[in-house]
Short mmCIF file of N, CA, C and O in Angstrom, two decimals:
data_model
loop_
_atom_site.label_atom_id
_atom_site.label_comp_id
_atom_site.label_asym_id
_atom_site.label_seq_id
_atom_site.Cartn_x
_atom_site.Cartn_y
_atom_site.Cartn_z
N MET U 423 89.68 108.04 78.49
CA MET U 423 89.64 108.67 77.19
C MET U 423 89.08 107.71 76.14
O MET U 423 88.32 108.13 75.29
N ALA U 424 89.49 106.46 76.22
CA ALA U 424 89.03 105.50 75.23
C ALA U 424 87.51 105.36 75.27
O ALA U 424 86.86 105.21 74.24
N GLY U 425 86.95 105.44 76.47
CA GLY U 425 85.50 105.35 76.62
C GLY U 425 84.76 106.49 75.96
O GLY U 425 83.61 106.36 75.57
N GLN U 426 85.45 107.62 75.81
CA GLN U 426 84.86 108.79 75.15
C GLN U 426 85.25 108.87 73.68
O GLN U 426 84.90 109.84 73.00
N GLY U 427 86.00 107.90 73.20
CA GLY U 427 86.44 107.91 71.81
C GLY U 427 87.50 108.97 71.55
O GLY U 427 87.60 109.51 70.45
N ARG U 428 88.28 109.27 72.57
CA ARG U 428 89.32 110.31 72.47
C ARG U 428 90.69 109.68 72.44
O ARG U 428 90.95 108.68 73.09
N SER U 429 91.60 110.30 71.71
CA SER U 429 92.96 109.79 71.63
C SER U 429 93.91 110.65 72.46
O SER U 429 93.58 111.76 72.87
N PHE U 430 95.07 110.13 72.67
CA PHE U 430 96.15 110.83 73.37
C PHE U 430 96.46 112.14 72.65
O PHE U 430 96.65 113.18 73.28
N TYR U 431 96.51 112.11 71.33
CA TYR U 431 96.83 113.32 70.54
C TYR U 431 95.71 114.34 70.59
O TYR U 431 95.96 115.54 70.58
N TRP U 432 94.48 113.88 70.68
CA TRP U 432 93.35 114.78 70.84
C TRP U 432 93.49 115.56 72.14
O TRP U 432 93.29 116.77 72.18
N LEU U 433 93.86 114.86 73.22
CA LEU U 433 94.01 115.51 74.52
C LEU U 433 95.12 116.56 74.48
O LEU U 433 94.96 117.66 75.01
N ALA U 434 96.22 116.26 73.84
CA ALA U 434 97.32 117.23 73.72
C ALA U 434 96.85 118.48 72.98
O ALA U 434 97.15 119.60 73.38
N LYS U 435 96.11 118.28 71.91
CA LYS U 435 95.63 119.41 71.11
C LYS U 435 94.61 120.24 71.89
O LYS U 435 94.64 121.46 71.87
N GLN U 436 93.70 119.59 72.59
CA GLN U 436 92.65 120.28 73.34
C GLN U 436 93.20 121.07 74.53
O GLN U 436 92.68 122.12 74.87
N THR U 437 94.22 120.55 75.18
CA THR U 437 94.74 121.15 76.40
C THR U 437 95.93 122.06 76.20
O THR U 437 96.21 122.90 77.04
N GLY U 438 96.66 121.86 75.11
CA GLY U 438 97.89 122.62 74.92
C GLY U 438 99.04 122.05 75.73
O GLY U 438 100.10 122.65 75.83
N ILE U 439 98.84 120.88 76.31
CA ILE U 439 99.89 120.20 77.08
C ILE U 439 100.74 119.40 76.10
O ILE U 439 100.21 118.74 75.21
N SER U 440 102.04 119.46 76.27
CA SER U 440 102.93 118.79 75.32
C SER U 440 102.74 117.28 75.36
O SER U 440 102.36 116.71 76.39
N HIS U 441 103.02 116.65 74.23
CA HIS U 441 102.95 115.20 74.14
C HIS U 441 103.90 114.56 75.16
O HIS U 441 103.58 113.54 75.76
N THR U 442 105.07 115.17 75.35
CA THR U 442 106.06 114.64 76.29
C THR U 442 105.51 114.62 77.71
O THR U 442 105.63 113.62 78.41
N THR U 443 104.88 115.70 78.12
CA THR U 443 104.31 115.77 79.46
C THR U 443 103.21 114.74 79.63
O THR U 443 103.17 114.02 80.63
N LEU U 444 102.33 114.64 78.67
CA LEU U 444 101.25 113.66 78.75
C LEU U 444 101.78 112.23 78.76
O LEU U 444 101.30 111.38 79.50
N TRP U 445 102.80 111.96 77.96
CA TRP U 445 103.41 110.63 77.92
C TRP U 445 104.00 110.27 79.27
O TRP U 445 103.80 109.17 79.78
N ARG U 446 104.72 111.24 79.88
CA ARG U 446 105.32 110.98 81.20
C ARG U 446 104.26 110.70 82.25
O ARG U 446 104.43 109.83 83.10
N LEU U 447 103.18 111.44 82.20
CA LEU U 447 102.08 111.20 83.15
C LEU U 447 101.46 109.82 82.92
O LEU U 447 101.20 109.07 83.87
N LYS U 448 101.25 109.48 81.67
CA LYS U 448 100.63 108.19 81.32
C LYS U 448 101.50 107.01 81.77
O LYS U 448 101.00 106.02 82.29
N LYS U 449 102.80 107.13 81.57
CA LYS U 449 103.73 106.04 81.87
C LYS U 449 104.22 106.04 83.32
O LYS U 449 104.98 105.16 83.71
N GLY U 450 103.79 107.03 84.11
CA GLY U 450 104.24 107.10 85.50
C GLY U 450 105.68 107.55 85.64
O GLY U 450 106.34 107.24 86.62
N LYS U 451 106.18 108.27 84.66
CA LYS U 451 107.57 108.73 84.67
C LYS U 451 107.72 110.14 85.24
O LYS U 451 108.81 110.65 85.34
N SER U 452 106.62 110.77 85.60
CA SER U 452 106.69 112.13 86.14
C SER U 452 106.81 112.07 87.66
O SER U 452 106.43 111.08 88.29
N PHE U 453 107.33 113.11 88.24
CA PHE U 453 107.48 113.18 89.69
C PHE U 453 106.32 113.90 90.35
O PHE U 453 106.21 113.97 91.55
N GLY U 454 105.44 114.45 89.55
CA GLY U 454 104.28 115.17 90.08
C GLY U 454 103.49 115.75 88.93
O GLY U 454 103.82 115.57 87.77
N ILE U 455 102.42 116.44 89.28
CA ILE U 455 101.60 117.07 88.25
C ILE U 455 101.28 118.49 88.69
O ILE U 455 100.92 118.73 89.85
N ASN U 456 101.41 119.39 87.78
CA ASN U 456 101.06 120.78 88.01
C ASN U 456 99.54 120.89 88.08
O ASN U 456 98.84 120.25 87.30
N LEU U 457 99.02 121.67 89.01
CA LEU U 457 97.57 121.79 89.14
C LEU U 457 96.92 122.39 87.90
O LEU U 457 95.80 122.04 87.55
N ASP U 458 97.62 123.26 87.20
CA ASP U 458 97.10 123.83 85.97
C ASP U 458 96.96 122.73 84.91
O ASP U 458 95.97 122.68 84.18
N THR U 459 97.92 121.85 84.84
CA THR U 459 97.87 120.72 83.91
C THR U 459 96.68 119.82 84.24
O THR U 459 95.93 119.41 83.35
N LEU U 460 96.51 119.52 85.52
CA LEU U 460 95.39 118.68 85.95
C LEU U 460 94.06 119.33 85.61
O LEU U 460 93.14 118.68 85.10
N GLU U 461 93.95 120.63 85.83
CA GLU U 461 92.71 121.34 85.52
C GLU U 461 92.40 121.30 84.02
O GLU U 461 91.26 121.06 83.62
N LYS U 462 93.41 121.51 83.18
CA LYS U 462 93.20 121.46 81.73
C LYS U 462 92.72 120.09 81.29
O LYS U 462 91.83 119.97 80.45
N MET U 463 93.32 119.04 81.86
CA MET U 463 92.92 117.69 81.50
C MET U 463 91.48 117.42 81.94
O MET U 463 90.70 116.84 81.17
N CYS U 464 91.13 117.85 83.13
CA CYS U 464 89.77 117.63 83.63
C CYS U 464 88.73 118.38 82.79
O CYS U 464 87.67 117.85 82.49
N ARG U 465 89.05 119.59 82.39
CA ARG U 465 88.11 120.35 81.56
C ARG U 465 87.92 119.68 80.20
O ARG U 465 86.80 119.57 79.71
N ALA U 466 89.01 119.25 79.59
CA ALA U 466 88.92 118.63 78.27
C ALA U 466 88.16 117.31 78.32
O ALA U 466 87.41 116.98 77.40
N LEU U 467 88.34 116.57 79.41
CA LEU U 467 87.72 115.25 79.53
C LEU U 467 86.39 115.28 80.28
O LEU U 467 85.75 114.24 80.43
N ALA U 468 86.00 116.46 80.76
CA ALA U 468 84.77 116.62 81.53
C ALA U 468 84.71 115.62 82.69
O ALA U 468 83.78 114.82 82.82
N CYS U 469 85.77 115.65 83.51
CA CYS U 469 85.85 114.73 84.64
C CYS U 469 86.38 115.46 85.86
O CYS U 469 86.67 116.65 85.81
N GLN U 470 86.51 114.74 86.96
CA GLN U 470 87.04 115.27 88.21
C GLN U 470 88.47 114.77 88.39
O GLN U 470 88.84 113.71 87.85
N PRO U 471 89.30 115.48 89.18
CA PRO U 471 90.69 115.03 89.40
C PRO U 471 90.80 113.59 89.88
O PRO U 471 91.70 112.86 89.46
N GLY U 472 89.87 113.14 90.71
CA GLY U 472 89.90 111.77 91.21
C GLY U 472 89.69 110.73 90.12
O GLY U 472 90.04 109.56 90.29
N ASP U 473 89.12 111.16 88.99
CA ASP U 473 88.95 110.24 87.86
C ASP U 473 90.27 110.01 87.14
O ASP U 473 90.43 109.02 86.43
N ILE U 474 91.21 110.93 87.32
CA ILE U 474 92.51 110.86 86.64
C ILE U 474 93.59 110.33 87.57
O ILE U 474 94.41 109.51 87.19
N LEU U 475 93.60 110.82 88.81
CA LEU U 475 94.66 110.49 89.76
C LEU U 475 94.40 109.18 90.48
O LEU U 475 93.27 108.88 90.84
N THR U 476 95.46 108.42 90.69
CA THR U 476 95.40 107.22 91.51
C THR U 476 96.62 107.20 92.41
O THR U 476 97.62 107.87 92.13
N SER U 477 96.56 106.45 93.45
CA SER U 477 97.69 106.30 94.36
C SER U 477 98.34 104.95 94.12
O SER U 477 97.65 103.93 94.02
N ASN U 478 99.66 104.95 94.05
CA ASN U 478 100.35 103.67 93.86
C ASN U 478 100.84 103.10 95.19
O ASN U 478 101.47 102.06 95.22
N GLY U 479 100.55 103.80 96.29
CA GLY U 479 100.93 103.31 97.61
C GLY U 479 102.37 103.58 97.99
O GLY U 479 102.78 103.29 99.10
N LYS U 480 103.14 104.13 97.08
CA LYS U 480 104.55 104.43 97.36
C LYS U 480 104.65 105.81 98.01
O LYS U 480 103.90 106.72 97.69
N ARG U 481 105.61 105.93 98.89
CA ARG U 481 105.86 107.22 99.51
C ARG U 481 106.72 108.05 98.58
O ARG U 481 107.58 107.53 97.88
N PRO U 482 106.51 109.37 98.55
CA PRO U 482 107.32 110.21 97.67
C PRO U 482 108.78 110.21 98.10
O PRO U 482 109.09 110.04 99.28
N ARG U 483 109.65 110.36 97.11
CA ARG U 483 111.08 110.44 97.41
C ARG U 483 111.39 111.74 98.11
O ARG U 483 110.77 112.76 97.87
N LYS U 484 112.41 111.69 98.96
CA LYS U 484 112.86 112.92 99.61
C LYS U 484 113.70 113.71 98.62
O LYS U 484 114.45 113.15 97.82
N SER U 485 113.57 115.03 98.70
CA SER U 485 114.38 115.87 97.82
C SER U 485 115.81 115.92 98.35
O SER U 485 116.10 115.53 99.49
N ARG U 486 116.71 116.41 97.56
CA ARG U 486 118.11 116.53 97.97
C ARG U 486 118.24 117.43 99.19
O ARG U 486 119.04 117.19 100.07
N ASN U 487 117.44 118.49 99.25
CA ASN U 487 117.50 119.40 100.38
C ASN U 487 117.10 118.71 101.68
O ASN U 487 117.68 118.94 102.71
N GLN U 488 116.09 117.87 101.62
CA GLN U 488 115.65 117.14 102.81
C GLN U 488 116.72 116.15 103.25
O GLN U 488 116.96 116.00 104.43
N ASN U 489 117.38 115.48 102.32
CA ASN U 489 118.44 114.53 102.65
C ASN U 489 119.63 115.25 103.26
O ASN U 489 120.23 114.77 104.21
N ALA U 490 119.99 116.40 102.74
CA ALA U 490 121.14 117.16 103.24
C ALA U 490 120.87 117.64 104.66
O ALA U 490 121.76 117.64 105.50
N LYS U 491 119.64 118.04 104.95
CA LYS U 491 119.31 118.53 106.29
C LYS U 491 119.44 117.42 107.33
O LYS U 491 119.87 117.64 108.44
N GLY U 492 119.07 116.22 106.95
CA GLY U 492 119.15 115.11 107.87
C GLY U 492 120.56 114.66 108.17
O GLY U 492 120.83 114.04 109.17
N LYS U 493 121.53 114.98 107.33
CA LYS U 493 122.92 114.57 107.49
C LYS U 493 123.73 115.55 108.31
O LYS U 493 124.85 115.28 108.64
N GLN U 494 123.19 116.70 108.62
CA GLN U 494 123.95 117.72 109.34
C GLN U 494 124.15 117.39 110.78
O GLN U 494 123.60 116.76 111.48
#
């Protein structure tokens, strides 16, 4: 965004995505991303999903349902 002269608040206004959601994504505090959210961001920034998404190498956490099934 900085390379395009765009701010965090500009992206929120252009996409209709809440500041809270964008902040969580930026800080890595979210557990996932909705595909609709990703599409809105890509359209506003004129980019591809791979330009936004990165892998941190960590495996996703198991949900409570998966943990409960393993304990039976």
